[in-house]
Short mmCIF file of C-alpha atoms in Angstrom, two decimals:
data_model
loop_
_atom_site.label_atom_id
_atom_site.label_comp_id
_atom_site.label_asym_id
_atom_site.label_seq_id
_atom_site.Cartn_x
_atom_site.Cartn_y
_atom_site.Cartn_z
CA MET X 141 0.00 0.00 0.00
CA ALA X 142 1.06 3.62 -0.46
CA GLU X 143 2.84 5.27 2.44
CA PRO X 144 0.67 7.64 4.49
CA HIS X 145 1.69 11.29 4.63
CA LEU X 146 0.25 12.56 7.90
CA SER X 147 1.46 15.14 10.36
CA SER X 148 3.54 13.63 13.16
CA GLY X 149 0.72 14.16 15.66
CA ALA X 150 -1.91 12.53 13.45
CA ALA X 151 0.39 9.62 12.60
CA GLU X 152 1.12 8.97 16.27
CA ALA X 153 -2.57 9.19 17.20
CA LEU X 154 -3.60 6.76 14.44
CA ALA X 155 -0.77 4.40 15.41
CA ARG X 156 -2.18 4.30 18.94
CA LEU X 157 -5.71 3.49 17.75
CA LEU X 158 -4.91 0.84 15.14
CA PRO X 159 -3.92 -1.94 17.59
CA VAL X 160 -7.32 -1.59 19.24
CA LEU X 161 -9.00 -2.03 15.86
CA GLY X 162 -6.63 -4.83 14.93
CA CYS X 163 -7.41 -7.06 17.88
CA GLY X 164 -11.09 -6.62 17.09
CA GLU X 165 -10.70 -7.77 13.50
CA GLU X 166 -8.84 -10.91 14.56
CA ALA X 167 -11.52 -11.81 17.11
CA ALA X 168 -14.31 -10.97 14.66
CA SER X 169 -12.99 -13.37 12.04
CA LEU X 170 -13.04 -16.23 14.54
CA ALA X 171 -16.52 -15.24 15.72
CA PHE X 172 -17.96 -15.24 12.21
CA GLU X 173 -16.39 -18.60 11.39
CA SER X 174 -18.07 -19.97 14.52
CA LEU X 175 -21.40 -18.39 13.59
CA ALA X 176 -21.29 -19.99 10.14
CA LYS X 177 -21.63 -23.37 11.88
CA ILE X 178 -24.95 -22.49 13.56
CA GLY X 179 -27.42 -25.35 13.32
CA HIS X 180 -30.60 -24.81 11.28
CA LEU X 181 -29.05 -21.83 9.52
CA ALA X 182 -29.99 -21.53 5.85
CA SER X 183 -27.21 -22.02 3.31
CA ASP X 184 -27.31 -18.38 2.20
CA GLY X 185 -26.81 -17.31 5.81
CA ARG X 186 -23.82 -19.62 6.16
CA ARG X 187 -22.30 -18.28 2.95
CA ALA X 188 -22.80 -14.69 4.08
CA LEU X 189 -21.13 -15.33 7.43
CA ARG X 190 -18.17 -17.13 5.83
CA GLN X 191 -17.71 -14.19 3.46
CA VAL X 192 -17.77 -11.81 6.42
CA ALA X 193 -15.10 -13.92 8.17
CA ILE X 194 -12.90 -13.64 5.06
CA GLU X 195 -13.37 -9.88 4.95
CA GLU X 196 -12.47 -9.54 8.62
CA ARG X 197 -9.18 -11.33 7.93
CA VAL X 198 -8.56 -8.92 5.05
CA HIS X 199 -9.22 -6.01 7.41
CA ASP X 200 -6.69 -7.44 9.85
CA GLY X 201 -4.08 -7.49 7.08
CA LEU X 202 -4.93 -3.96 5.95
CA ILE X 203 -4.64 -2.63 9.50
CA HIS X 204 -1.27 -4.30 9.99
CA SER X 205 0.00 -2.95 6.65
CA LEU X 206 -1.12 0.55 7.56
CA ALA X 207 0.41 0.27 11.03
CA ALA X 208 3.73 -0.79 9.50
CA ASN X 209 3.96 2.60 7.79
CA LEU X 210 3.27 4.59 10.96
CA PRO X 211 5.41 5.34 14.02
CA ALA X 212 5.64 2.56 16.57
CA PRO X 213 2.74 3.03 18.99
CA PRO X 214 3.43 3.60 22.69
CA GLU X 215 3.43 0.62 25.02
CA ASP X 216 -0.17 1.12 26.06
CA ARG X 217 -0.57 -2.30 27.61
CA GLU X 218 -3.65 -1.39 29.64
CA LEU X 219 -5.59 -0.23 26.57
CA ARG X 220 -4.61 -3.26 24.49
CA SER X 221 -5.34 -5.67 27.32
CA ILE X 222 -8.79 -4.19 27.92
CA ALA X 223 -9.51 -4.16 24.17
CA ARG X 224 -8.52 -7.79 23.76
CA ARG X 225 -10.60 -8.83 26.78
CA PHE X 226 -13.57 -6.88 25.39
CA HIS X 227 -13.44 -8.76 22.08
CA LEU X 228 -12.83 -12.15 23.69
CA ASP X 229 -15.80 -11.62 26.02
CA LEU X 230 -17.89 -10.73 22.99
CA GLY X 231 -17.26 -14.17 21.53
CA ARG X 232 -18.40 -15.99 24.68
CA SER X 233 -22.06 -15.85 23.72
CA ASP X 234 -24.75 -18.09 22.31
CA PRO X 235 -25.33 -17.55 18.56
CA THR X 236 -28.29 -15.19 18.91
CA ALA X 237 -26.49 -12.99 21.43
CA LEU X 238 -23.30 -13.02 19.36
CA LEU X 239 -25.15 -11.91 16.22
CA ALA X 240 -26.87 -9.10 18.12
CA ARG X 241 -23.69 -7.94 19.82
CA ILE X 242 -21.66 -7.95 16.61
CA ALA X 243 -24.37 -5.91 14.86
CA ALA X 244 -24.20 -3.36 17.68
CA LEU X 245 -20.39 -3.30 17.65
CA ASP X 246 -19.99 -3.02 13.89
CA SER X 247 -22.56 -0.23 13.68
CA ALA X 248 -20.44 1.66 16.22
CA VAL X 249 -17.27 1.01 14.19
CA CYS X 250 -18.99 2.46 11.12
CA LEU X 251 -19.83 5.58 13.12
CA VAL X 252 -16.28 5.95 14.46
CA LEU X 253 -14.77 5.63 10.97
CA SER X 254 -17.23 8.06 9.42
CA ARG X 255 -16.35 10.64 12.08
CA LEU X 256 -12.60 10.11 11.61
CA LEU X 257 -12.94 10.58 7.83
CA ARG X 258 -15.12 13.69 7.90
CA PRO X 259 -13.94 16.34 5.40
CA GLY X 260 -11.28 18.55 6.90
CA THR X 261 -10.07 16.07 9.52
CA PRO X 262 -6.37 15.08 9.71
CA LEU X 263 -7.04 11.66 8.14
CA SER X 264 -9.44 12.68 5.39
CA GLY X 265 -6.79 14.28 3.18
CA ASP X 266 -4.50 11.26 3.05
CA PRO X 267 -5.37 8.87 0.17
CA ALA X 268 -3.54 5.88 1.66
CA VAL X 269 -5.33 6.12 5.01
CA THR X 270 -8.75 6.91 3.58
CA ALA X 271 -8.57 4.00 1.12
CA VAL X 272 -8.02 1.53 3.96
CA LEU X 273 -10.52 3.00 6.41
CA ARG X 274 -13.25 3.51 3.79
CA ARG X 275 -12.84 -0.08 2.61
CA ILE X 276 -13.24 -1.28 6.19
CA ALA X 277 -16.22 1.02 6.80
CA GLU X 278 -18.05 -0.17 3.68
CA ASP X 279 -17.52 -3.81 4.62
CA GLU X 280 -18.58 -3.25 8.22
CA ALA X 281 -21.81 -1.60 7.08
CA ARG X 282 -22.59 -4.75 5.10
CA HIS X 283 -21.68 -6.90 8.11
CA VAL X 284 -24.23 -4.98 10.17
CA ARG X 285 -26.91 -5.78 7.60
CA VAL X 286 -26.00 -9.48 7.64
CA THR X 287 -25.87 -9.90 11.42
CA ARG X 288 -28.96 -7.80 12.21
CA ARG X 289 -31.02 -9.77 9.66
CA LEU X 290 -29.94 -13.09 11.13
CA ALA X 291 -30.40 -11.87 14.71
CA MET X 292 -33.88 -10.53 13.98
CA ALA X 293 -34.88 -13.93 12.67
CA ARG X 294 -34.03 -15.47 16.06
CA ALA X 295 -35.40 -13.02 18.67
CA ASP X 296 -37.62 -9.96 19.00
CA GLU X 297 -36.44 -6.35 19.07
CA ARG X 298 -36.71 -5.88 22.83
CA GLU X 299 -34.65 -8.98 23.61
CA LEU X 300 -31.98 -8.15 21.02
CA GLN X 301 -31.65 -4.61 22.35
CA ARG X 302 -31.34 -5.92 25.93
CA ILE X 303 -28.56 -8.26 24.83
CA ALA X 304 -26.65 -5.83 22.64
CA ALA X 305 -26.90 -2.47 24.42
CA PRO X 306 -24.11 -3.19 26.96
CA VAL X 307 -21.67 -3.74 24.07
CA ARG X 308 -22.00 -0.12 22.99
CA GLU X 309 -21.56 1.07 26.57
CA ARG X 310 -18.42 -1.01 27.05
CA LEU X 311 -17.00 0.10 23.70
CA GLY X 312 -17.54 3.75 24.56
CA ALA X 313 -15.76 3.27 27.89
CA LEU X 314 -12.91 1.40 26.18
CA LEU X 315 -12.33 4.04 23.52
CA THR X 316 -12.44 6.81 26.10
CA LEU X 317 -9.09 5.47 27.32
CA ALA X 318 -7.67 6.73 24.02
CA GLY X 319 -9.63 10.00 24.11
CA ASP X 320 -6.51 12.12 23.57
CA ALA X 321 -5.69 10.25 20.35
CA PHE X 322 -9.24 10.74 19.08
CA GLU X 323 -9.07 14.44 19.94
CA THR X 324 -5.85 14.81 17.91
CA LEU X 325 -7.75 13.35 14.94
CA ALA X 326 -10.58 15.93 15.32
CA PHE X 327 -12.92 13.39 16.92
CA ASP X 328 -14.61 15.07 19.87
CA PRO X 329 -14.18 12.64 22.81
CA ARG X 330 -17.69 13.53 23.98
CA TRP X 331 -18.99 11.57 20.98
CA LEU X 332 -17.59 8.42 22.58
CA ARG X 333 -20.10 8.86 25.38
CA ASP X 334 -22.96 10.54 23.56
CA ASP X 335 -23.00 8.55 20.30
CA ILE X 336 -20.78 5.49 20.47
CA ALA X 337 -21.93 4.30 23.91
CA ARG X 338 -25.59 5.01 23.14
CA PHE X 339 -27.51 2.13 21.59
CA PRO X 340 -29.20 3.07 18.27
CA ALA X 341 -32.89 2.56 18.97
CA GLY X 342 -33.80 1.39 15.47
CA LEU X 343 -31.03 -1.16 14.96
CA PHE X 344 -33.30 -4.19 15.35
CA ARG X 345 -36.53 -2.59 14.18
CA GLN X 346 -38.36 -4.04 11.19
#
């Protein structure tokens, strides 16, 4: 991939955030492979989940390639440990809960990426960075559609919201630990509480 050309502050901030995204992509690929083995799932659902698992592995590679062209991130062991535990806990769910939680998580990722790539932000003017993050955002939006459809076939809206809402709260709290990096990238840290942690009311609505 092309080498990013960011200011030193933006490059360092992005380098700090990418490991958090990277551990999520690795865990997501394993989760989707597991979901593809759900009993009584129609063949088109299995195919969709296997394709999502493949795309998550691609995302993992893209994130690592991008990170290789950025400054080495600080040894933020607490943030990485909490992020890895968050994603591992996500996978310890029955299939219905896992589908609902992934839909909630991926919808939040789409929102984070759209905010980071708003016109005029430090990342939006760099073609190498935007190509990677827009590719991930487009795929994640499709993953939301896949998982919400399959979740909605297995439980009603109220139950799915009860299951999935804590994921957004935990993600908002996790990302707040890197609030200074988000602020450097013109992402108001208040959005982590007001938008990322808040469950979107219509996510599981017909």
